[in-house]
Coordinates of C-alpha atoms and ligand atoms in Angstrom, one line a residue:
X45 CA -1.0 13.2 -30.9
X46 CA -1.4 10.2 -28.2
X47 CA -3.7 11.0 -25.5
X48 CA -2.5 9.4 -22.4
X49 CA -3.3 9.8 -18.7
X50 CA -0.6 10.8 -16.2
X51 CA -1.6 7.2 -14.8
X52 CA -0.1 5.9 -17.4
X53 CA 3.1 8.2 -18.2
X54 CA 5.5 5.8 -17.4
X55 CA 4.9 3.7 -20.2
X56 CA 5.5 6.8 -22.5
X57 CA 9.2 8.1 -21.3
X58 CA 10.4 10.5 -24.0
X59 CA 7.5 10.4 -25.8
X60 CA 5.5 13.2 -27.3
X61 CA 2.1 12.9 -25.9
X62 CA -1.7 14.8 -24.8
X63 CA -3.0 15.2 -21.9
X64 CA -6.4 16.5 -21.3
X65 CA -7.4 17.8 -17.8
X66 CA -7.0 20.5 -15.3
X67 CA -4.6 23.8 -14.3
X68 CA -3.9 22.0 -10.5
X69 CA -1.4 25.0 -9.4
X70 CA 1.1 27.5 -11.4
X71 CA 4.5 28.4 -10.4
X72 CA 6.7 30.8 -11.9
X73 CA 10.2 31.7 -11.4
X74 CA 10.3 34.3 -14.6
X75 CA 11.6 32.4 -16.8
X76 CA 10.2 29.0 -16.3
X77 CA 6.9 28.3 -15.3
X78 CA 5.7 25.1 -13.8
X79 CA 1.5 24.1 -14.4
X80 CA 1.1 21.1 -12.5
X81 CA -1.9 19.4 -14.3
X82 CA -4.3 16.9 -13.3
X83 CA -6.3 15.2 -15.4
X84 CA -8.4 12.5 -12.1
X85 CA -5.9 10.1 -12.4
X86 CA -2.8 12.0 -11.0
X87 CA -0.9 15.1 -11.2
X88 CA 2.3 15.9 -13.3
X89 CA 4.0 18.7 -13.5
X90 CA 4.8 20.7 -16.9
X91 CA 8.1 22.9 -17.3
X92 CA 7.6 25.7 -20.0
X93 CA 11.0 27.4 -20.7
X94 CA 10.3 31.1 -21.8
X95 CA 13.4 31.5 -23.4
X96 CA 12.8 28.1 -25.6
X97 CA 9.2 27.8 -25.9
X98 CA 6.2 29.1 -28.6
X99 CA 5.2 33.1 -27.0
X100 CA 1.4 31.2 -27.4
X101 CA 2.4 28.8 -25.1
X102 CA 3.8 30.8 -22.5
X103 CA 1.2 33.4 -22.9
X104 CA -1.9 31.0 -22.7
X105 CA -0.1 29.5 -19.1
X106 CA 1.3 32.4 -17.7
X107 CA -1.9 33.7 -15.9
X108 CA -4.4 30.8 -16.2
X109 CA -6.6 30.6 -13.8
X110 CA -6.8 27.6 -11.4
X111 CA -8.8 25.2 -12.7
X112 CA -8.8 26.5 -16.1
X113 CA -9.4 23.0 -18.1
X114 CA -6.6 22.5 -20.9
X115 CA -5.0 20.4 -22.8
X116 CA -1.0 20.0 -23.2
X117 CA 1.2 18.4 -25.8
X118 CA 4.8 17.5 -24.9
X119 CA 7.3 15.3 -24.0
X120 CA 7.7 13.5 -21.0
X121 CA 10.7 13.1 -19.3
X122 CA 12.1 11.2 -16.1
X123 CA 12.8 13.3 -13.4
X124 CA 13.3 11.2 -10.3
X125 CA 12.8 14.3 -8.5
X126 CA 9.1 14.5 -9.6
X127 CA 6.5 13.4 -7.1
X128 CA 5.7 10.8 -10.1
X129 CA 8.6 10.1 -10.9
X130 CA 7.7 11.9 -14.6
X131 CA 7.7 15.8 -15.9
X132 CA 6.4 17.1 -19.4
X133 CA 8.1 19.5 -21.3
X134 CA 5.3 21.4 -22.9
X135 CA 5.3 22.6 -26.2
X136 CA 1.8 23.4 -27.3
X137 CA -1.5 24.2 -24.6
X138 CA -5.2 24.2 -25.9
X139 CA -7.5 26.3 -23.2
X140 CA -10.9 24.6 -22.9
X141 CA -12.1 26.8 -20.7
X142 CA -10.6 29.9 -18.4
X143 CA -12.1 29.7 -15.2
X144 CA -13.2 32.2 -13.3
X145 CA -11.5 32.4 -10.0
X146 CA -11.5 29.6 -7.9
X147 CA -13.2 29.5 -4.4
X148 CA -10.7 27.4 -2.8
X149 CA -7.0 28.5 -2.8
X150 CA -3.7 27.1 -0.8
X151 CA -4.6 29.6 2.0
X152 CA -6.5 27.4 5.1
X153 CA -10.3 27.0 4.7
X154 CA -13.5 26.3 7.5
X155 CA -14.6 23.0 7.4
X156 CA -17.8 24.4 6.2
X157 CA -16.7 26.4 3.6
X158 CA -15.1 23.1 2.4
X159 CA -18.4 21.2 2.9
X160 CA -20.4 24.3 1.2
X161 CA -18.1 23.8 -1.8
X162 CA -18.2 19.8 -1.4
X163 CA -18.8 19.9 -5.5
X164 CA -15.4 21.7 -6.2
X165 CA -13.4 20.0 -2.9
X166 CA -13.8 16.6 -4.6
X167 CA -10.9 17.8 -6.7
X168 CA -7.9 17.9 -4.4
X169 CA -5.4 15.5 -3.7
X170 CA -6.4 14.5 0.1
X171 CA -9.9 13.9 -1.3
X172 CA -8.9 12.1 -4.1
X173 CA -6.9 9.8 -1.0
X174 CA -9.8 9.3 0.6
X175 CA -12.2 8.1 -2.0
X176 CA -9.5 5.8 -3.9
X177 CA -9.8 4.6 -0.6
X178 CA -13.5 3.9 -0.5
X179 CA -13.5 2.9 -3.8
X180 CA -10.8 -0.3 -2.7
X181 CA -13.0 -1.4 0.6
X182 CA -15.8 -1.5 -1.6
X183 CA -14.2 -3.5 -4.1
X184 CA -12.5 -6.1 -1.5
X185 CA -15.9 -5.9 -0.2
X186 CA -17.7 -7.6 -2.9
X187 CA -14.5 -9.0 -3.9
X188 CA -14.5 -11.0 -0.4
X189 CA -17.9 -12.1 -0.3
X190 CA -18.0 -13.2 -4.5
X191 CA -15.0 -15.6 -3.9
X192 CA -16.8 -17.2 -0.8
X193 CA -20.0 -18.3 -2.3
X194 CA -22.6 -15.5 -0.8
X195 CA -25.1 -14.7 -3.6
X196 CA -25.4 -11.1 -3.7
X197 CA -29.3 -10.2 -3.2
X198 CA -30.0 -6.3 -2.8
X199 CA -32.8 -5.4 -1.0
X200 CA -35.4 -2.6 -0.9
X201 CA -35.0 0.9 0.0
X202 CA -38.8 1.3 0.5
X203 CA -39.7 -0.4 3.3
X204 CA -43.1 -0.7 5.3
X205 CA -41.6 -1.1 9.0
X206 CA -39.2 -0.4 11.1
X207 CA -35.5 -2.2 11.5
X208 CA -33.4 -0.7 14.1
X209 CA -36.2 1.1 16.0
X210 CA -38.6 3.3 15.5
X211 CA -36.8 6.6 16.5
X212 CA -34.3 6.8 13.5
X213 CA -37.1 6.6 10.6
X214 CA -37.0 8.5 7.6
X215 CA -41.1 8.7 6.4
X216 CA -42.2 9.2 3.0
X217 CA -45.0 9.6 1.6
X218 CA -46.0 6.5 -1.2
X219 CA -48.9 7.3 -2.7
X220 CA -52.6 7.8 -1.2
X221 CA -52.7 6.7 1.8
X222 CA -50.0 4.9 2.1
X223 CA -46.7 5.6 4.7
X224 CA -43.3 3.9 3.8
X225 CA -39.8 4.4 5.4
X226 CA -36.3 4.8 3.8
X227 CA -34.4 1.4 4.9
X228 CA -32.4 1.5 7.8
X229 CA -30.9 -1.8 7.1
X230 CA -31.5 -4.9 4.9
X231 CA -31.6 -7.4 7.0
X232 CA -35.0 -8.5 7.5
X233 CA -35.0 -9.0 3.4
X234 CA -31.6 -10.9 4.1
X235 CA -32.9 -13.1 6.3
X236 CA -35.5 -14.5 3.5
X237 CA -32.9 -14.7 1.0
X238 CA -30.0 -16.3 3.1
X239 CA -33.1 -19.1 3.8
X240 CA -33.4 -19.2 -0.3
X241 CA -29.6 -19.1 -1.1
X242 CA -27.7 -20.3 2.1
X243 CA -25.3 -17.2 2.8
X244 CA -26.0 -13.8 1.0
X245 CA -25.1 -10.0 0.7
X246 CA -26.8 -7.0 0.2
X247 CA -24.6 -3.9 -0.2
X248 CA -26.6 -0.2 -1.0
X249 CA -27.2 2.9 1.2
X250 CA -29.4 2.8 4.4
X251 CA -30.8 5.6 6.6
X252 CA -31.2 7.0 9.6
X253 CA -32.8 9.8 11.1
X254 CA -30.0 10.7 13.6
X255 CA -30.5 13.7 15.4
X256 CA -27.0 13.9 17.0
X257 CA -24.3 15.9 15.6
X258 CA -21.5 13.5 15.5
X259 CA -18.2 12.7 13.9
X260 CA -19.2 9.3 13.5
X261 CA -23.0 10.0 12.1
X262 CA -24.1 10.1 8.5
X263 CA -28.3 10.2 7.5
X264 CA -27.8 8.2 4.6
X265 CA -24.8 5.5 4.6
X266 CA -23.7 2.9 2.9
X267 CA -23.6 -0.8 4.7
X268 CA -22.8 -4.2 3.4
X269 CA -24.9 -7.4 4.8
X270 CA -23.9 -10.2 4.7
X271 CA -26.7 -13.1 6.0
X272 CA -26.0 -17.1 6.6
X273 CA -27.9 -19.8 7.5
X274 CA -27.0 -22.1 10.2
X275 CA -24.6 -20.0 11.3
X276 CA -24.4 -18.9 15.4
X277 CA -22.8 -16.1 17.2
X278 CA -19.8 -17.6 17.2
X279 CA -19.7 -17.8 13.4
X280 CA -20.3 -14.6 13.0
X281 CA -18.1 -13.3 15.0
X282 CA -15.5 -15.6 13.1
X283 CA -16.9 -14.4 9.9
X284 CA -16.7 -10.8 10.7
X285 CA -13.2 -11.3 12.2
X286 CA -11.8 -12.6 8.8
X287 CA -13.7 -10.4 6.9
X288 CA -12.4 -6.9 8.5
X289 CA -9.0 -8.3 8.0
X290 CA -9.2 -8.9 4.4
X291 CA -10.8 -5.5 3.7
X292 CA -7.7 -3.6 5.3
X293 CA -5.1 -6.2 4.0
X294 CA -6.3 -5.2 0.6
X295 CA -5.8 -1.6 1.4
X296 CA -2.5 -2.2 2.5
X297 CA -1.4 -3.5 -0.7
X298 CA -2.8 -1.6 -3.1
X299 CA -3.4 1.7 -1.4
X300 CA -0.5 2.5 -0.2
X301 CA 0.3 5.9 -2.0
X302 CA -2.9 7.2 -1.3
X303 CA -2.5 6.2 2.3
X304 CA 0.7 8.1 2.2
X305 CA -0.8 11.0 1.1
X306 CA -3.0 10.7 4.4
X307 CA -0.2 10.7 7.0
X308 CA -1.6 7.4 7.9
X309 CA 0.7 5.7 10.4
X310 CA 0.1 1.9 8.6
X311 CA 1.8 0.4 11.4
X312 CA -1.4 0.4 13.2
X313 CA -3.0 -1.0 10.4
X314 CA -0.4 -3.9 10.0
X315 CA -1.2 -5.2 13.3
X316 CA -4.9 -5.6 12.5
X317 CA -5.2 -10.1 12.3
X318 CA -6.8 -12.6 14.0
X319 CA -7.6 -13.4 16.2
X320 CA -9.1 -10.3 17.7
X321 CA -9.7 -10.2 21.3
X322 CA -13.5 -10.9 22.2
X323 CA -14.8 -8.8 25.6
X324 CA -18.3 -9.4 26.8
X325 CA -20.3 -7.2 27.7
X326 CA -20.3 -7.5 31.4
X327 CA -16.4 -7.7 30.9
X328 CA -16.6 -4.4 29.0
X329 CA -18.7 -2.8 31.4
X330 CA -16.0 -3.7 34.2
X331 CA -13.3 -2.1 32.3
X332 CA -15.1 1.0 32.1
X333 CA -15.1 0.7 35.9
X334 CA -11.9 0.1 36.4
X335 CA -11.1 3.4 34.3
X336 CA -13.4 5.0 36.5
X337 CA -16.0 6.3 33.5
X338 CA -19.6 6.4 35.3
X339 CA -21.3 3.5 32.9
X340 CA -24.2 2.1 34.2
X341 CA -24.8 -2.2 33.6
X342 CA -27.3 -2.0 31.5
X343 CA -27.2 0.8 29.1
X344 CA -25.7 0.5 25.1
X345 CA -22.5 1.7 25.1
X346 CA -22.3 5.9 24.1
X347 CA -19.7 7.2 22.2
X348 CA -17.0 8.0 24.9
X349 CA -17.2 4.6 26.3
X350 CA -16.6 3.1 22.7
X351 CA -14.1 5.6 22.5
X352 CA -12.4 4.5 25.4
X353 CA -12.8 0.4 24.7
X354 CA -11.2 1.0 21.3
X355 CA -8.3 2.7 22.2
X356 CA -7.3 0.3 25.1
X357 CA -6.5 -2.2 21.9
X358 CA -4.1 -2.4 19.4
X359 CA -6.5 -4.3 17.5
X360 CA -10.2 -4.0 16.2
X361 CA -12.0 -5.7 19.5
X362 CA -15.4 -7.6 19.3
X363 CA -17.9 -7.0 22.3
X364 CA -20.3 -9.5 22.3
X365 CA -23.7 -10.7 24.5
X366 CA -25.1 -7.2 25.1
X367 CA -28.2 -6.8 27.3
X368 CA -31.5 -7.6 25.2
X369 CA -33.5 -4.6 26.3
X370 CA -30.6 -2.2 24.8
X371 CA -31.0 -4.1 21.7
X372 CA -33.1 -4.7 18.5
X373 CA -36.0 -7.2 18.6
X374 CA -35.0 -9.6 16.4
X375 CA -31.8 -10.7 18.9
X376 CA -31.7 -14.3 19.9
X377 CA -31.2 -14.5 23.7
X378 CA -28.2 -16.3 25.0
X379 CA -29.6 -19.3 27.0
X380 CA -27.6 -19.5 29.9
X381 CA -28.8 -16.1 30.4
X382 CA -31.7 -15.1 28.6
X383 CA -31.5 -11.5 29.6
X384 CA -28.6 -11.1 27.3
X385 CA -28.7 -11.0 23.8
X386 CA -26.7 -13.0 21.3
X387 CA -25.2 -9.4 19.4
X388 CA -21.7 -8.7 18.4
X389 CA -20.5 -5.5 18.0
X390 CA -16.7 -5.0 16.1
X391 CA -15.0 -2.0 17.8
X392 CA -12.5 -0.7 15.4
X393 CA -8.6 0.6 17.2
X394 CA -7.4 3.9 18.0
X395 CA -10.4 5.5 19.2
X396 CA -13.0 4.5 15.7
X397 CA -15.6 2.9 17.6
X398 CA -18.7 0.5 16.4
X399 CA -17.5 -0.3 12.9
X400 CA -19.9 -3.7 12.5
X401 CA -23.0 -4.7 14.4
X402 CA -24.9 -8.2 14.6
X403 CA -25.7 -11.3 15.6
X404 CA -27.6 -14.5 15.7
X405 CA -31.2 -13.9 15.4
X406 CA -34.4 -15.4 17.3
X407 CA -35.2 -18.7 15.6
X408 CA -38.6 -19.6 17.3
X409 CA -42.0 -18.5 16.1
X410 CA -43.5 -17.9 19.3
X411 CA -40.4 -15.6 20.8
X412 CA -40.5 -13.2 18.0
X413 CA -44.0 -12.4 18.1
X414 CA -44.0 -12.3 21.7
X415 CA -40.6 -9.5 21.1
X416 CA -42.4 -8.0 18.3
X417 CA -45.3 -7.3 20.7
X418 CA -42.9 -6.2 23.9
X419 CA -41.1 -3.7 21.1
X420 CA -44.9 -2.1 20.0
X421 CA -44.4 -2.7 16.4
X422 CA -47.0 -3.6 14.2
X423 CA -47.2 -7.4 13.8
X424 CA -48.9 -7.0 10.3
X425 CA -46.1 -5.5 8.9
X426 CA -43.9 -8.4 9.7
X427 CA -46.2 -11.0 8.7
X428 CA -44.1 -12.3 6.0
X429 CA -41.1 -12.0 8.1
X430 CA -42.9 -14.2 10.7
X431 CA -43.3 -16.9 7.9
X432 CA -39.4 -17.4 8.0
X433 CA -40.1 -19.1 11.6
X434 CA -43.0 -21.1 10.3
X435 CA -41.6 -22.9 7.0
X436 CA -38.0 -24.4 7.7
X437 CA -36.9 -22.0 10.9
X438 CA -33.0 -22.5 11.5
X439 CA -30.5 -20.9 13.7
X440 CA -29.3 -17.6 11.3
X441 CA -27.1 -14.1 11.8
X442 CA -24.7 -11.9 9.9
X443 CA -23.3 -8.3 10.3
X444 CA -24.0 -5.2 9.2
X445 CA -20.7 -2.9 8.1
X446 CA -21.1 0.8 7.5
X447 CA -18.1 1.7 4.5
X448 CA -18.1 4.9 5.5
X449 CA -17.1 3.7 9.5
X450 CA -14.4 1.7 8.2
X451 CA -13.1 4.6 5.6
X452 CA -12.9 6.8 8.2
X453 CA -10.8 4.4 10.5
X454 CA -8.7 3.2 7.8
X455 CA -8.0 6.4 6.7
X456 CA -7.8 7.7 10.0
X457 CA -9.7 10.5 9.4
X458 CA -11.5 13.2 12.5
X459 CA -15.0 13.2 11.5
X460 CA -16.8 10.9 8.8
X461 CA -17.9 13.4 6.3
X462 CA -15.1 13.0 4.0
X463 CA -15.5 9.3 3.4
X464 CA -18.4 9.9 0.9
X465 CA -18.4 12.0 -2.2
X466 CA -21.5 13.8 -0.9
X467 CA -22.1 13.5 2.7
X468 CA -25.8 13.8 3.9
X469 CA -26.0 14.7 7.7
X470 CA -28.2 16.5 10.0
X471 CA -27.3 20.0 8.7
X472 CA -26.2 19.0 5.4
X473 CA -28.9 18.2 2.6
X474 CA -26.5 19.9 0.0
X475 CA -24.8 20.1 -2.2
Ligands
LIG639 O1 -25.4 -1.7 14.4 P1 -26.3 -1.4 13.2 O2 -27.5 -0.5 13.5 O3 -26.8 -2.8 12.8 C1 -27.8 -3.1 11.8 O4 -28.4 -2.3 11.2 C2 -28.0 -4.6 11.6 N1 -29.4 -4.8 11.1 C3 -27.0 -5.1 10.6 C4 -27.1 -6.6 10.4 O5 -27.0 -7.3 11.3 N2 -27.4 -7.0 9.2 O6 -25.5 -0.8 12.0 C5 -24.5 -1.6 11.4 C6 -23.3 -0.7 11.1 C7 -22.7 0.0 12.3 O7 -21.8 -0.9 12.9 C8 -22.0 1.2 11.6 O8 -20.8 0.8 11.0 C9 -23.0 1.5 10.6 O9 -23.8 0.4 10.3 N3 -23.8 2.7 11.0 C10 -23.6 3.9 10.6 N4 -22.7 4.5 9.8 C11 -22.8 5.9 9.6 N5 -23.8 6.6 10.1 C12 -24.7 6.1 10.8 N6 -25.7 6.9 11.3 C13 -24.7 4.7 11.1 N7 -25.5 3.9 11.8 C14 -24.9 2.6 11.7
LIG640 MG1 -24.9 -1.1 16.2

């Protein structure tokens, strides 16, 4: 018989077709039951009349487990009632497998029972929301930077030196004698490429060893760089602005069930265009003031302020020209006042936070060594990245977006572990 997915059942009103997946839920009234199947690309319900249908067919559904993986035969039928739209009547069943019984039922489970089960979780409908919705930023993700001419260059996960400071390294051991760290970020490689190829991407996991328990910090995360050449603050702040608002424009339009499935009020997402208001950092600071938070000038920005800054704005805002000592080493200062650095950070609405971080970088030879040196890092390390400054230097920056950020704000989720499949954070290594 055809094999179709409920995807697809549309196409195959009053047809008699297969589906092979998974016993989602049984209910039973005595003389009908109702399997709801899955088979990963939706959920149907099935109607077996006892009164009508083969005693094998009632008998094999009648107490399946949960779970149980199976495949039905019937026809479907239109039944506007129907979350789809579609029901089956089922007239034949093949069990694969009966399960044994299954850890997580209707009742209300612990976050880390849910988290200790991550393997099985992946299987309901709010997670199967979330990470359709992953799956579409990363798409209009590549999607946005392809149809704009960045060359996609991936960089290495095995790095000899630090990124984003040396406090956050994860250390491994690579072979004899020899130290390397898991990437925190790609882009010092970026910056070589986007002087080979103009404007490029990398897109792949990064890590940090963050020793906060946070709803907003994953160890291992996945961020997409882009780099360009020539470009200045401004640009990237431009770029970044245009960029955020493509990636939740294509979520809008294509996500919208799954986004529905979330509770997510979308109104708040409609609103998100350009231009989005810029705040600098003295600016920011005041605000904090004026809400009376105790925020010292001077300091990076902690999660309550962000907190606070994002939720004063209906839209994503960008704080730009941060103080350089709070900042990484390769920040460009601004030159009307060199004691700030030339760093955007994209704060997204509603409470989200730091969603993309960057900036224009330092151009001149002489100033990054002499910032290298100030930041104790090891100038052999960045030897070749020094070279960038000596053989056509220009004026370069780009962003750095973490998907799982923007998941979670899109999604409007509480805490970031459910934006990726198999979250790794301080307490979690498995499974
Ligand atoms: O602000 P960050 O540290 O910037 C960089 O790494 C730059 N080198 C990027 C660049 O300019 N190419 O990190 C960038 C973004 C943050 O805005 C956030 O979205 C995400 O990466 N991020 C994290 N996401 C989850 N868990 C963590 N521990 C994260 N740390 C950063
Ligand atoms: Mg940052």
């Amino acid at each position: 018989m055809n094999r179709v997915y409920i995807s697809e059942v549309a196409r195959h009103e009053s047809e008699e077709v297969t589906l092979k997946g998974w016993l989602y839920n049984l209910r039973s009234s005595g003389k009908i039951l109702f399997p709801q199947i899955r088979d990963g690309s939706g959920i149907i319900q099935g109607v077996v009349v006892r009164a009508e249908a083969a005693p094998e067919v009632w008998s094999a559904l009648e107490s399946l487990p949960q779970e149980s993986s199976i495949m039905v035969s019937g026809k479907i039928r239109k039944e506007p009632r129907a979350p789809g739209g579609f029901e089956i009547d089922i007239s034949g069943v093949e069990v694969v497998q009966t399960a044994e019984p299954y850890p997580i039922t209707k009742k209300e489970h612990g976050t880390e029972f849910l988290m200790d089960h991550r393997h099985l979780w992946l299987r309901s409908r709010r997670q199967h929301a979330i990470l359709r919705v992953r799956h579409e930023v990363i798409r209009a993700v590549r999607d946005y930077f392809d149809d704009r001419g960045f060359v996609l260059c991936d960089t290495p996960i095995f790095t000899p030196a630090a990124c984003e400071g040396t406090t956050t390294l994860f250390e491994v051991n690579y072979f004899e004698d020899t130290k390397a760290y898991l990437t925190q970020s790609g882009q010092l490689y970026n910056e070589a490429t986007a002087a080979a190829f103009g404007k490029t991407y990398c897109f792949g996991p990064t890590f940090r060893a963050e020793k906060s328990k946070t709803r907003r910090h994953l160890t291992e995360f996945w961020m997409v760089e882009p780099e360009v050449a020539y470009a200045t603050l401004d640009d990237i702040m431009k770029l970044a602005e245009d960029f955020l608002t493509s990636i939740v424009a294509r979520v809008l339009d294509r996500r919208r069930e799954e986004l529905k499935v979330l509770e997510r009020d979308t109104s708040r997402l409609e609103k998100v265009a350009p231009p989005f208001p810029r705040l600098q950092y003295d600016e920011a600071v005041r605000t904090l003031h004026e809400a009376g938070m105790p925020f010292e000038w001077g300091g990076d920005f902690g999660a309550p302020d962000e907190t606070y800054l994002s939720e004063k704005y209906e839209k994503p805002v960008i704080v730009h020209r941060f103080p350089a000592k709070v900042k990484a080493f390769y920040m460009a200062p601004d030159e009307a006042r060199p004691e700030l650095a030339l760093g955007a950070d994209v704060l997204a609405p509603e409470g989200y936070g730091e969603v993309i971080g960057g900036g224009e970088r330092i151009a001149s030879l002489d100033l990054l060594r002499k910032r290298i040196a100030e930041h104790s890092l090891p100038e052999e390390a960045f030897d070749w990245y020094l070279d960038l400054r000596r053989y056509g230097s220009v004026p370069h920056g780009g962003f750095g977006m973490g998907i799982e950020r923007c998941v979670a704000w899109i999604c409007a989720l509480e805490h970031i572990r459910e934006t990726i499949p198999f979250p790794r954070m301080l307490y979690r290594l498995k499974p």
